CSV table of C-alpha atoms and ligand atoms in Angstrom, one decimal:
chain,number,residue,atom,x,y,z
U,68,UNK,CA,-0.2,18.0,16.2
U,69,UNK,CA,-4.0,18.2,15.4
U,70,UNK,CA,-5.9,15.1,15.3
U,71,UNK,CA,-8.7,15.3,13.1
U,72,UNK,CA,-11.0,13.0,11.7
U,73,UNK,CA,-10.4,12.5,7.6
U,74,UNK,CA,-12.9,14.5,6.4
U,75,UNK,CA,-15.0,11.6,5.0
U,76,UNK,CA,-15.9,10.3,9.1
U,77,UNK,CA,-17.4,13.6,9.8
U,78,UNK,CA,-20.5,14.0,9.3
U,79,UNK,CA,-21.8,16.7,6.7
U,80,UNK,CA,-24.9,18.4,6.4
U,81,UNK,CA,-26.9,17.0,3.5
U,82,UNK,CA,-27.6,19.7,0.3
U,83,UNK,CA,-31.4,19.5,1.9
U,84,UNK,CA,-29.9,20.7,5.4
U,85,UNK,CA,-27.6,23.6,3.6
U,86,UNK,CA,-30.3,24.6,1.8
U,87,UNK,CA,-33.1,24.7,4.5
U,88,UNK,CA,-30.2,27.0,6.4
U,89,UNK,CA,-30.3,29.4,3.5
U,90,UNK,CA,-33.6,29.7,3.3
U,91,UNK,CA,-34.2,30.0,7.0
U,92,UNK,CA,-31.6,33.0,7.3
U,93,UNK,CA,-33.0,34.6,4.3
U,94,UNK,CA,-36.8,34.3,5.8
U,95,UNK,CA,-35.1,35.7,9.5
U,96,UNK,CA,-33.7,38.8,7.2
U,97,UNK,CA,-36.6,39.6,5.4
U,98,UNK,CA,-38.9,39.3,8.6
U,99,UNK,CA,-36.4,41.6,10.5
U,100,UNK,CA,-36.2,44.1,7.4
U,101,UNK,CA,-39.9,44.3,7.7
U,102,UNK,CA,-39.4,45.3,11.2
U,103,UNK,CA,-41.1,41.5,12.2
U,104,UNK,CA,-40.3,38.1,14.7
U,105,UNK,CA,-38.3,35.8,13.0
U,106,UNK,CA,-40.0,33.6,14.3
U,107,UNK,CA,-43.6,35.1,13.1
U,108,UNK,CA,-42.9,33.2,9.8
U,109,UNK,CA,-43.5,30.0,9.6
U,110,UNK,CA,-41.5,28.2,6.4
U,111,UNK,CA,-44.1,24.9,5.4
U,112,UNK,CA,-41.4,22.8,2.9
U,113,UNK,CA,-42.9,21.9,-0.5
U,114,UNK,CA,-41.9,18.0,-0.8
U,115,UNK,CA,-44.8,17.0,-3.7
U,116,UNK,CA,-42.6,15.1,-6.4
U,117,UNK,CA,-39.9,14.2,-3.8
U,118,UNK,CA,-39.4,11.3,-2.4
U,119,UNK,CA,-39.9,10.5,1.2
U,120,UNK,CA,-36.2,9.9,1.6
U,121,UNK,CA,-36.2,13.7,1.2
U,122,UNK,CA,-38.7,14.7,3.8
U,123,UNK,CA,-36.8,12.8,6.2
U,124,UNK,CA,-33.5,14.1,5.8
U,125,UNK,CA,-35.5,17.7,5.9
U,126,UNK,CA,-37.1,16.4,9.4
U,127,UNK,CA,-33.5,15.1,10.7
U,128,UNK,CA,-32.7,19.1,9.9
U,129,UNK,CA,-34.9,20.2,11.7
U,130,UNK,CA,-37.6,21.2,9.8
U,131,UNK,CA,-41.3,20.2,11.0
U,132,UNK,CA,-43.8,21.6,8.6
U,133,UNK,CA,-44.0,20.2,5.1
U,134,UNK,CA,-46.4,21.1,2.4
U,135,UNK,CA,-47.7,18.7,-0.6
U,136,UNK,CA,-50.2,19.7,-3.3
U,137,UNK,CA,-51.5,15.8,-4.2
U,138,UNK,CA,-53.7,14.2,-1.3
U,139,UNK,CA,-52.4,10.8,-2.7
U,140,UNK,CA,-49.0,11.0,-2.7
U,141,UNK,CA,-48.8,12.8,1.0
U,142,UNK,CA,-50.9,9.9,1.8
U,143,UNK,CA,-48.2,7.8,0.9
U,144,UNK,CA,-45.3,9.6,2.5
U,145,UNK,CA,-46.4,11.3,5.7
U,146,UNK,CA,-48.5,8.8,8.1
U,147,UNK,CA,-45.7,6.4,8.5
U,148,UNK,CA,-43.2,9.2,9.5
U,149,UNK,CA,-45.8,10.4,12.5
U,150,UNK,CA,-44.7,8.0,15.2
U,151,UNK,CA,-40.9,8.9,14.9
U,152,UNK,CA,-41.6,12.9,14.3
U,153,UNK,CA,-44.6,13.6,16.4
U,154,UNK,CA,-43.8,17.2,15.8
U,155,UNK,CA,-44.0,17.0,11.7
U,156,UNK,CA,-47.1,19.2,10.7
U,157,UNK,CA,-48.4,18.4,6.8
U,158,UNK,CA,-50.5,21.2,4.5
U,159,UNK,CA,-52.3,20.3,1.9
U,160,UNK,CA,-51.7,23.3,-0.2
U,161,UNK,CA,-53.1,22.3,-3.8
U,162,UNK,CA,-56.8,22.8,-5.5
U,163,UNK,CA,-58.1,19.8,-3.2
U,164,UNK,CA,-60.7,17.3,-5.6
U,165,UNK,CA,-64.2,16.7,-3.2
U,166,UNK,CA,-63.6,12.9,-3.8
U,167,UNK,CA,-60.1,13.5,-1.9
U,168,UNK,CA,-61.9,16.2,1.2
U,169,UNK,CA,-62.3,12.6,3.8
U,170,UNK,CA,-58.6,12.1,3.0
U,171,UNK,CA,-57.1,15.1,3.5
U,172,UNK,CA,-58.7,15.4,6.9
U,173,UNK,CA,-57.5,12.6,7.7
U,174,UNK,CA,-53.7,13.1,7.3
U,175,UNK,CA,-53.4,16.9,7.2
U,176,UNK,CA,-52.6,19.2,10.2
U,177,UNK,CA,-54.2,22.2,7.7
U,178,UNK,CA,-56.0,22.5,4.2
U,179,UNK,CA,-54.6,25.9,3.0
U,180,UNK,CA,-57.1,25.3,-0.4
U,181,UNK,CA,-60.6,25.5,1.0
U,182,UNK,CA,-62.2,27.6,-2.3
U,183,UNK,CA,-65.4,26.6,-3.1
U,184,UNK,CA,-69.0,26.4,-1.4
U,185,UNK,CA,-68.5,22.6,-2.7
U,186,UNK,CA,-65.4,21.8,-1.0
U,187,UNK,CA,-66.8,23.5,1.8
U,188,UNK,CA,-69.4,21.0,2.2
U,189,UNK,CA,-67.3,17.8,1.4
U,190,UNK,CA,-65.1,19.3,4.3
U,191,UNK,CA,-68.0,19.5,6.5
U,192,UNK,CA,-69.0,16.1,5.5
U,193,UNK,CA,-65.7,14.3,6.2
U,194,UNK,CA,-64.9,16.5,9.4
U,195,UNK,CA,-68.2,14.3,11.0
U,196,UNK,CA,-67.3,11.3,9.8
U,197,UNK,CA,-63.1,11.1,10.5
U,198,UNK,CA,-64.0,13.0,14.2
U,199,UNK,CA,-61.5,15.7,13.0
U,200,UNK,CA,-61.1,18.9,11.6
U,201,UNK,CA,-57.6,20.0,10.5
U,202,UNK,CA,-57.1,23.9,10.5
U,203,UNK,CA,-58.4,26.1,7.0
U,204,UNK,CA,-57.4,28.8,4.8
U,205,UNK,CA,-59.5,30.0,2.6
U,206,UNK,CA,-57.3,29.9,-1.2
U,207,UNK,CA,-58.4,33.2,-2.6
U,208,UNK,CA,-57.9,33.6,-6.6
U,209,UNK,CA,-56.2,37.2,-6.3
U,210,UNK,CA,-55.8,36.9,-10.0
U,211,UNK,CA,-59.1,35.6,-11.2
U,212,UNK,CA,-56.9,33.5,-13.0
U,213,UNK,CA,-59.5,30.7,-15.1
U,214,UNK,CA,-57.3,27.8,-14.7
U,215,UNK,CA,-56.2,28.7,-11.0
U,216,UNK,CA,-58.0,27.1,-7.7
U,217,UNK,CA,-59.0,29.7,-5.3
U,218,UNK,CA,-62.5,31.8,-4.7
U,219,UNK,CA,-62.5,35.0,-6.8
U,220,UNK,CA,-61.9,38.0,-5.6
U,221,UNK,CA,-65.7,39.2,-5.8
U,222,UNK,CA,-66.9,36.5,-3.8
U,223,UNK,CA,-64.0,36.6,-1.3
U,224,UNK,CA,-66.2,38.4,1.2
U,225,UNK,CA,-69.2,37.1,1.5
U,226,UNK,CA,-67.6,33.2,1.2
U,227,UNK,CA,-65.0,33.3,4.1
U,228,UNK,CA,-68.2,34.7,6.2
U,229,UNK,CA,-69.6,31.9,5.1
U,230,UNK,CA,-66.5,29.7,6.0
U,231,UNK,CA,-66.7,31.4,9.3
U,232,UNK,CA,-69.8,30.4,10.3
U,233,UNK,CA,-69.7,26.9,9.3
U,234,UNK,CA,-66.1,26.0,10.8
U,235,UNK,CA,-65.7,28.9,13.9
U,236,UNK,CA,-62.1,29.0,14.8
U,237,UNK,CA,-60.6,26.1,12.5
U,238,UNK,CA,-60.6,29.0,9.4
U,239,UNK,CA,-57.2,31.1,10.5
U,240,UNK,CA,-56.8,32.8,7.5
U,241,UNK,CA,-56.1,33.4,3.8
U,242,UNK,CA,-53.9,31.5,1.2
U,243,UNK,CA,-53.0,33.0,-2.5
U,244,UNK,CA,-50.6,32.1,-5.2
U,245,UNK,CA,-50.5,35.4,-7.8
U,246,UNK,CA,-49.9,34.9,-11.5
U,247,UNK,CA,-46.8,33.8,-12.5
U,248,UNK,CA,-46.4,37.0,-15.3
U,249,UNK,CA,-47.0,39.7,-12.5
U,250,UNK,CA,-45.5,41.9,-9.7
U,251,UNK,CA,-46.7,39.4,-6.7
U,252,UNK,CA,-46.8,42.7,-4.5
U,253,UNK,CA,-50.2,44.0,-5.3
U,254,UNK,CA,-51.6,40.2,-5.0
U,255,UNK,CA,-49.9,39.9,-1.2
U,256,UNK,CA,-51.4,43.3,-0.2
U,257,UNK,CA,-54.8,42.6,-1.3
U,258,UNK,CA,-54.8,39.2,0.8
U,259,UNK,CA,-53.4,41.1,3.8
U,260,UNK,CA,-55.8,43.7,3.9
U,261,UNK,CA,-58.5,40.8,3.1
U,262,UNK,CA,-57.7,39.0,6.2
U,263,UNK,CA,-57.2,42.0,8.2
U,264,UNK,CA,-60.8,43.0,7.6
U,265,UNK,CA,-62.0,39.4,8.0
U,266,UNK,CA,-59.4,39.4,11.7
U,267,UNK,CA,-57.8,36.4,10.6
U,268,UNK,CA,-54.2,36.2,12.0
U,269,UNK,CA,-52.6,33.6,9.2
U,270,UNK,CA,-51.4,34.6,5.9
U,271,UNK,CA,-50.0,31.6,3.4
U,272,UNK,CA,-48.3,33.3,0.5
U,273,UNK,CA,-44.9,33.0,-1.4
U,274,UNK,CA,-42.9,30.4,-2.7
U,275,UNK,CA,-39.5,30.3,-3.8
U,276,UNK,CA,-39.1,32.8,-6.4
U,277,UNK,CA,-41.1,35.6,-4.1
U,278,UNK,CA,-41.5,34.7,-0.3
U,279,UNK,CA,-39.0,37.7,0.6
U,280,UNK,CA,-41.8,39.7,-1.2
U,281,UNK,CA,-44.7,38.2,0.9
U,282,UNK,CA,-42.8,38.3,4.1
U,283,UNK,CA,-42.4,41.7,3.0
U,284,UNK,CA,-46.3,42.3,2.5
U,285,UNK,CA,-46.7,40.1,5.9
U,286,UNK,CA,-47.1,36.4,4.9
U,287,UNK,CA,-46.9,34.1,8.4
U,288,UNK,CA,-46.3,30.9,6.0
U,289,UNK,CA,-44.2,30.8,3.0
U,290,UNK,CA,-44.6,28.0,0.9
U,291,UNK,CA,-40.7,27.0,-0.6
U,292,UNK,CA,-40.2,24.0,-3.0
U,293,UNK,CA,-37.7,23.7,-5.5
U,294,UNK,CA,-35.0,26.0,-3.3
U,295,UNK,CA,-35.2,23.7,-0.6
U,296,UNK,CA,-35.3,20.2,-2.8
U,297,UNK,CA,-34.4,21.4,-5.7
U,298,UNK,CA,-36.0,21.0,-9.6
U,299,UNK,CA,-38.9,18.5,-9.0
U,300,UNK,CA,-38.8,15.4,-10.9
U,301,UNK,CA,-40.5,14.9,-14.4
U,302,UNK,CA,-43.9,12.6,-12.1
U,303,UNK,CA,-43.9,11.9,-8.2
U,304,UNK,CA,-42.4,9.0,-6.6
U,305,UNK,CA,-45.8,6.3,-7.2
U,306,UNK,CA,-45.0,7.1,-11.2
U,307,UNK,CA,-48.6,8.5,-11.3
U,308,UNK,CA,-49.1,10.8,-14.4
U,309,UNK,CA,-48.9,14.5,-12.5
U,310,UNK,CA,-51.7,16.6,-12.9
U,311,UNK,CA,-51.0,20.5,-14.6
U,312,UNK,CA,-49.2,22.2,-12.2
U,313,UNK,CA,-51.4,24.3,-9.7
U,314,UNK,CA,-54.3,23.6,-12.3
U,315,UNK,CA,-57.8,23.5,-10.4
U,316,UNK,CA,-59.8,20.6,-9.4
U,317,UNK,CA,-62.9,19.6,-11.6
U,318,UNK,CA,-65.6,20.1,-8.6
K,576,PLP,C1,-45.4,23.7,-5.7
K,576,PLP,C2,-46.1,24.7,-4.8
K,576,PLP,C3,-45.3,25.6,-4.1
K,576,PLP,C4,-43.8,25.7,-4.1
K,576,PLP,O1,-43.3,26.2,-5.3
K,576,PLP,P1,-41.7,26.5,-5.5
K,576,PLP,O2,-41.7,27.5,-6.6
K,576,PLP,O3,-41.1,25.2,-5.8
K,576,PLP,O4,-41.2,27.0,-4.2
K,576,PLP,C5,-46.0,26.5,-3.3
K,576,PLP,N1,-47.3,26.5,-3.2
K,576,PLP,C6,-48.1,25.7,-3.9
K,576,PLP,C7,-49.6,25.7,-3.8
K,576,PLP,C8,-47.5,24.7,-4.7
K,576,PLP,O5,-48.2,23.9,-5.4
C-alpha cells in the first residue's frame, strides 16, 4: 500500500515557476541549436505591471534577474526584497526620463537604455553623487523608429565611443528592441555586428514573441514578460496611469 500525501499537502510549483521552466528549457535549446552555453544566455524577467507578489514567487523559483521598464514602480518593488535575495539583479530596460537617471542608479544592477548624449550626462551626474555606477548598454534604435527610445543607427558609432570614454568598462554592450511589423532577424544581426566592432561582450535583445530568434543571432540577455507572468494588467500595481508602451522619454 502506497502512502501518499492527498495531493492538496504537496506542494506545487506555482504557474510563475512552470512557466519560468518552459522558458528556461526553450532558451537552453535554442542556445545549444546555435551551437552556444546554455548558460551564455542570461533570461532578465520582465515584472513591470506585476505585482511584487509575483517577483517573489519568480525569486522563490529561482530566478535572480528581473527587468522593469518604469523607474518608479521598480522603486517600489525591488529594494525591500534585497536583504532576503541578495542574489536578485534588477534592469532598467525602458526609455529612462533624465529627472529619473539619480534613481535608477540607485536601485538598478544595469540601465540597458542609455540612448542619448543627455542621458549620458544625467548618468554621469547621478553616478558622482549616489557613489555608484550600475552597468550600461547602449539602447540602439535599429529601426529608427520616431516614437522608439534608442540612438539611431547613424549615430550609433560615434556615441557608444563616446559612451566609452566617459564610463570605461561599466558600458558592456548593446540593447535593441526591432519594430513590432518586421522580421527581428536583420535588427539582431545589425546589433551583433555593432557590438562586435565596438568589442562589447553583452547583447540585450528579444522578448517573448522572438528571443529564440535573438538567441539565434547571439543575444546574452533575453528580455521575457508576458510568457513568464502572463498578459500585463490594464496600469501597474500603484494605479499610476501607464505611460505608451516602449514610447520614448521627453529628454
Ligand atoms: C515589456 C518589455 C519587454 C518584455 O516584453 P514581452 O513581450 O512581455 O516579453 C522586453 N523589453 C522591454 C524594453 C520591455 O519594455
Amino acid at each position: 500500500m502506497t502512502t501518499a500525501l492527498p495531493t492538496a499537502d504537496r506542494p506545487r510549483p506555482s504557474t510563475i515557476a512552470i512557466a519560468l521552466a518552459g522558458i528556461r528549457e526553450r532558451i537552453a535549446a535554442s542556445a545549444r541549436r546555435a551551437g552556444r552555453a546554455p548558460d551564455a544566455v542570461t533570461l532578465v524577467a520582465v515584472s513591470k505591471f506585476h505585482p511584487q507578489s509575483s517577483v517573489l514567487e519568480a525569486l522563490q523559483a529561482g530566478q535572480t534577474v528581473f527587468g522593469e521598464n518604469r523607474v518608479q514602480e521598480a522603486a517600489e518593488k525591488f529594494p525591500s526584497l534585497r536583504a532576503d535575495w541578495p542574489a536578485m539583479r534588477l534592469h532598467v530596460i525602458g526609455g529612462l526620463q533624465t529627472n529619473k537617471a539619480l534613481e535608477a542608479v540607485r536601485i538598478a544592477d544595469m540601465i540597458e537604455s542609455l540612448d542619448r548624449p543627455s542621458l549620458a550626462d544625467a548618468l554621469a551626474r547621478a553616478a558622482d553623487r549616489a557613489g555608484r555606477l550600475p552597468d550600461l548598454l547602449v539602447q540602439v534604435n535599429t529601426g529608427d523608429e520616431s516614437q522608439k527610445s534608442g540612438i539611431p543607427r547613424a549615430q550609433a558609432d560615434s556615441f557608444i565611443t563616446a559612451c566609452r570614454q566617459r564610463f570605461g568598462h561599466a558600458v558592456r554592450g548593446l540593447m535593441c528592441i526591432p519594430p513590432a511589423e518586421e522580421d527581428p532577424m536583420p535588427h539582431f544581426r545589425y546589433l551583433a555586428d555593432l557590438a562586435r566592432t565596438h568589442g562589447l561582450a553583452m547583447l540585450s535583445m528579444g522578448m517573448s514573441a522572438d528571443f529564440e530568434a535573438a538567441i539565434a543571432a547571439g543575444a546574452t540577455h533575453v528580455r521575457v514578460g508576458s510568457a513568464i507572468f502572463g498578459h500585463r494588467p490594464a496600469s501597474p500595481p500603484n494605479g499610476a496611469i501607464p505611460p505608451a508602451r516602449l514610447a520614448a522619454p521627453e529628454s
